[in-house]
PDB file of C-alpha atoms in Angstrom:
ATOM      1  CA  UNK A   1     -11.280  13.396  20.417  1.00 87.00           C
ATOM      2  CA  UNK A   2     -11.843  11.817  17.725  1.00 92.00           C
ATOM      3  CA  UNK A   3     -10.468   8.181  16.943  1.00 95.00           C
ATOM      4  CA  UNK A   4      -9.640   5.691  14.439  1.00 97.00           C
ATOM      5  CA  UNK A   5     -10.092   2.493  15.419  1.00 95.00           C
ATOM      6  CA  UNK A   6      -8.498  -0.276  13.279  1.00 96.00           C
ATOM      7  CA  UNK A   7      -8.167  -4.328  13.192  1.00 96.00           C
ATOM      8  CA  UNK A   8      -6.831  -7.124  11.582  1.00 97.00           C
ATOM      9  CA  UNK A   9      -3.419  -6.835  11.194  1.00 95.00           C
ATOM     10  CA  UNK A  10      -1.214  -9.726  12.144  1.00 97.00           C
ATOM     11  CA  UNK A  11       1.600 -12.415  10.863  1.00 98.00           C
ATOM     12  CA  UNK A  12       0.599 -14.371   7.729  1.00 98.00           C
ATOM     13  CA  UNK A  13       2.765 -16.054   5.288  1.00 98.00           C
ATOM     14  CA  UNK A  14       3.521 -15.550   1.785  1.00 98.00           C
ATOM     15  CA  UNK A  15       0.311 -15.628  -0.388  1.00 98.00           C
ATOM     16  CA  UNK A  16      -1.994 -15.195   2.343  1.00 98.00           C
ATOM     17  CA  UNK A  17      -4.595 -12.930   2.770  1.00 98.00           C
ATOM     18  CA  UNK A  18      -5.606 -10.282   5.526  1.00 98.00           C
ATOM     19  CA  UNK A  19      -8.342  -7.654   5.645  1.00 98.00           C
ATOM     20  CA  UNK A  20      -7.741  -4.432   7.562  1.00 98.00           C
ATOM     21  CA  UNK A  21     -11.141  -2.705   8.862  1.00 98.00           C
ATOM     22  CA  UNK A  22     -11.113   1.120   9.911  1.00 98.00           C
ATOM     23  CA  UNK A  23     -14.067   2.530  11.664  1.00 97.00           C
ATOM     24  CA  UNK A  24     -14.271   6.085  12.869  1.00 97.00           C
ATOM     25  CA  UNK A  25     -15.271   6.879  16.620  1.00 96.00           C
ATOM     26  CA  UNK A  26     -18.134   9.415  15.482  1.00 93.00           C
ATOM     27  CA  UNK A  27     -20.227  10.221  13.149  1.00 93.00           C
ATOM     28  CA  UNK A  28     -19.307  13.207  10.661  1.00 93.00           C
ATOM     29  CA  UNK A  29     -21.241  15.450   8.310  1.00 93.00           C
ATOM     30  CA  UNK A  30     -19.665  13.637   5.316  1.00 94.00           C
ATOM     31  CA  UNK A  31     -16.303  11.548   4.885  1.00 95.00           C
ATOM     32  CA  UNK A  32     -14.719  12.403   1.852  1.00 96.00           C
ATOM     33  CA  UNK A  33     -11.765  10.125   1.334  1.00 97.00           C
ATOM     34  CA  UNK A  34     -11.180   6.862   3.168  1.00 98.00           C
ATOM     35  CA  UNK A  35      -7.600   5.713   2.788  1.00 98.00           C
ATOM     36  CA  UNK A  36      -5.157   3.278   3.779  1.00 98.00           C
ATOM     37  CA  UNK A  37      -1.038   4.233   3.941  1.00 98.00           C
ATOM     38  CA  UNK A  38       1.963   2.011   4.753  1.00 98.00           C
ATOM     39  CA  UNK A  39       5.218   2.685   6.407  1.00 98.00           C
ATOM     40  CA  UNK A  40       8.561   0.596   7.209  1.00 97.00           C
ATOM     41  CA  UNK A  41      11.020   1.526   9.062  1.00 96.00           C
ATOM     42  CA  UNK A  42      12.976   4.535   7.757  1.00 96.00           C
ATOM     43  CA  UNK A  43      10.948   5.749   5.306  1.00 96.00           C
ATOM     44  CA  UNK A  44       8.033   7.522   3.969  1.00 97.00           C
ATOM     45  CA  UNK A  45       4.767   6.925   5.016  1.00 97.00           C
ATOM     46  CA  UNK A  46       3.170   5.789   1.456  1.00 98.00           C
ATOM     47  CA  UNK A  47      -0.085   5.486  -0.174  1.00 98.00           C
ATOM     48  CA  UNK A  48      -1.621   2.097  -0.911  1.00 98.00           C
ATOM     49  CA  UNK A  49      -5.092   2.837  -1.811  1.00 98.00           C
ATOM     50  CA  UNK A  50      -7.747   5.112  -1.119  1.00 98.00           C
ATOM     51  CA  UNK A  51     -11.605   5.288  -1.849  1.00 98.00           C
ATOM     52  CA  UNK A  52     -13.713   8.421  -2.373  1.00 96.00           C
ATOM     53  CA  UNK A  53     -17.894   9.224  -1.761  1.00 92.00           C
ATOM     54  CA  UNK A  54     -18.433   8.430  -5.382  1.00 91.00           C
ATOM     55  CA  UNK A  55     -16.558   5.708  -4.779  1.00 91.00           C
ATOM     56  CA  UNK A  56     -13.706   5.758  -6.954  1.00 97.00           C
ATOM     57  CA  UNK A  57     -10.853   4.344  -5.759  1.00 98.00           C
ATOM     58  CA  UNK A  58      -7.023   4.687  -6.332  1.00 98.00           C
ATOM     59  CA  UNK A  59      -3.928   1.644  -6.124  1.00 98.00           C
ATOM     60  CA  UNK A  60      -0.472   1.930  -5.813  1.00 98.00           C
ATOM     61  CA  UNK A  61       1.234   0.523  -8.790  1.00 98.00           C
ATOM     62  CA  UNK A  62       2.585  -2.562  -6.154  1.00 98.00           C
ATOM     63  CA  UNK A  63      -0.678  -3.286  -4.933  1.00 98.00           C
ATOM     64  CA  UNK A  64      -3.193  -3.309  -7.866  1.00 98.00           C
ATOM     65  CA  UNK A  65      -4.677  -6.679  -8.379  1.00 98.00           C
ATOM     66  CA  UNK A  66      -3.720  -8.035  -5.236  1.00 98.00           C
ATOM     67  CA  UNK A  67      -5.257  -5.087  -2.857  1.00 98.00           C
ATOM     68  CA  UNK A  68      -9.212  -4.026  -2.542  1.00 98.00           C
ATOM     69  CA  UNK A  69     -10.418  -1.187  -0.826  1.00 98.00           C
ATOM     70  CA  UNK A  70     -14.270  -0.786  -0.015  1.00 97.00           C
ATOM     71  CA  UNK A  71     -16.212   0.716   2.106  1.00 96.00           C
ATOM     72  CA  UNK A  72     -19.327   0.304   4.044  1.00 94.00           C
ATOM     73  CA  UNK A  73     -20.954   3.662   4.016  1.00 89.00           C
ATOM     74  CA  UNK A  74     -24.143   2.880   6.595  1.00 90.00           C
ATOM     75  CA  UNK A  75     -21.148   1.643   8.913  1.00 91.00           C
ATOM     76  CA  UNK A  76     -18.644   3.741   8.094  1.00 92.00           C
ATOM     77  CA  UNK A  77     -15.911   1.779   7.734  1.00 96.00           C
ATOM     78  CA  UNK A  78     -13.043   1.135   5.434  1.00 98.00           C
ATOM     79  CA  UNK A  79     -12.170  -2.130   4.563  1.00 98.00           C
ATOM     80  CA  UNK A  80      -8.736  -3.255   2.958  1.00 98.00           C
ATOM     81  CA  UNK A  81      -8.494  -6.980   1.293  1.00 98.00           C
ATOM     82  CA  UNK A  82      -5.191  -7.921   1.130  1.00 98.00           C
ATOM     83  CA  UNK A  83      -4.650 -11.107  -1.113  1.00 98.00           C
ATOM     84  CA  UNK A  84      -1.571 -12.709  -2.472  1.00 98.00           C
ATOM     85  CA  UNK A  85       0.893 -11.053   0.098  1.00 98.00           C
ATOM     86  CA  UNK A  86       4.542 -10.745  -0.328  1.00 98.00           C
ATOM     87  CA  UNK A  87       6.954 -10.467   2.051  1.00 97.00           C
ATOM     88  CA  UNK A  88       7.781  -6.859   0.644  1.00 97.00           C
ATOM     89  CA  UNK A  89       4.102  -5.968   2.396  1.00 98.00           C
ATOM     90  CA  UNK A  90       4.829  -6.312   5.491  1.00 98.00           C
ATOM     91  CA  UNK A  91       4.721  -2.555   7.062  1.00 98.00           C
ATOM     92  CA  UNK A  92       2.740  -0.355   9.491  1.00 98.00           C
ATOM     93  CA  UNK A  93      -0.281  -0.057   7.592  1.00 98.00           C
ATOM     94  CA  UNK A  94      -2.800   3.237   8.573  1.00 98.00           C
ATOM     95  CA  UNK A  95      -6.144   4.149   8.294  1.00 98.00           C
ATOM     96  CA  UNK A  96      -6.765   8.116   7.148  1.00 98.00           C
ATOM     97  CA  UNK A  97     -10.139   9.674   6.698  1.00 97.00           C
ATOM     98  CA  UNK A  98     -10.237  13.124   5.375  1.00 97.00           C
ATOM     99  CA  UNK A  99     -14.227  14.356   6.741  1.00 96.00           C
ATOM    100  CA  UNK A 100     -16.179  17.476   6.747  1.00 96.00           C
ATOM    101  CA  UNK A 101     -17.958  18.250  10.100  1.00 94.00           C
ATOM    102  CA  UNK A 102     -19.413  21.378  11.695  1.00 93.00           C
ATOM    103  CA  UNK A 103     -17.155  23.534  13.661  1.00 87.00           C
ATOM    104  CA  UNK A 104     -19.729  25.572  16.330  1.00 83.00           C
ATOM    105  CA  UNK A 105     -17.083  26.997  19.011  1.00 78.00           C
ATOM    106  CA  UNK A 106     -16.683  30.223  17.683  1.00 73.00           C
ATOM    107  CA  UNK A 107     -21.093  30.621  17.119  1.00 81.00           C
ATOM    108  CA  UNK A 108     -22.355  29.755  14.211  1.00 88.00           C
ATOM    109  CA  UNK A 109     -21.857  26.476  12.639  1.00 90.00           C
ATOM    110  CA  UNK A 110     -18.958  26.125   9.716  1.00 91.00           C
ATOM    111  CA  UNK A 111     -18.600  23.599   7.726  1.00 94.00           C
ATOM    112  CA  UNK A 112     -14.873  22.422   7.934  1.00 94.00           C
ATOM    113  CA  UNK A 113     -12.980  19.614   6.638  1.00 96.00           C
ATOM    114  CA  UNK A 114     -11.024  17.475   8.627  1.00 95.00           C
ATOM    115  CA  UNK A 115      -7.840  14.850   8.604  1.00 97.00           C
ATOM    116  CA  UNK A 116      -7.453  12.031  10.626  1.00 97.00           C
ATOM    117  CA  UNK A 117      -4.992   9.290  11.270  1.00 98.00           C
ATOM    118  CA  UNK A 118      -5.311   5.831  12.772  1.00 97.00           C
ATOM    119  CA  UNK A 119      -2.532   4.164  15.408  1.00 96.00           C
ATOM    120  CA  UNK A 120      -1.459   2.221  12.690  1.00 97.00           C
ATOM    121  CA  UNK A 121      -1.966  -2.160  12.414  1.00 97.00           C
ATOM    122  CA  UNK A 122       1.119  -3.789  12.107  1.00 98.00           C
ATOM    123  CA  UNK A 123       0.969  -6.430   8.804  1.00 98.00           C
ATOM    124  CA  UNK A 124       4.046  -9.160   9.274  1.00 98.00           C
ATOM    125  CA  UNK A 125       4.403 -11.215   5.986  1.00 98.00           C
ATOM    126  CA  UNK A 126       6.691 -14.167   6.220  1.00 97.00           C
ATOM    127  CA  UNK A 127       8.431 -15.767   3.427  1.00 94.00           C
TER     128      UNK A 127
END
């Protein structure tokens, strides 16, 4: 089964920094999208940016300037660089990877694309 395995979440204060790291358990045919969501307590799981093959990446309006996702293609890992944080960023942050991989149980190999989620990194800003 396939896993997500993420770090550096933790309790900062205001205008500190963090960097979240997300690095897949295997190896895949090619990972598409590399992305990183948030989520507080009764409500939607959002997006806070993601980064594509090209790359080209994508913000949430609340994080640009502040937020930089890379990614590290020969390790395959996500990175998120959180500067200047806010209290209103503290959250359960996510990794997601969206990956194409060959499927071979039913005989010959397909190409399919695949979603995954991380366990999710708790970030705790204090003010």
């Amino acid at each position: 089964q396939v896993q997500l395995v993420e770090s550096g979440g933790g309790l900062v204060q205001a205008g500190g920094s963090l960097r979240l790291s997300c690095t897949p358990s295997k190896n895949f045919f090619a990972i598409d999208v590399m992305a990183w969501y948030r989520q507080t307590p009764g409500n939607q799981r959002e997006l806070v940016a993601s980064i594509t093959r090209l790359p080209s990446t994508t913000y949430a309006d609340s994080v640009k300037g502040r937020f930089t996702i890379s990614r590290d293609a020969a390790k395959n890992t996500v990175y998120l660089q959180m500067n200047s944080l806010s209290p209103e960023d503290t959250a359960v942050y996510y990794c997601n990877v969206e990956a194409r991989d060959f499927e071979t149980e039913s005989g010959a190999p397909i190409l399919k694309t695949y979603n995954y989620w991380g366990q999710g990194t708790q970030v705790t800003v204090s003010s």
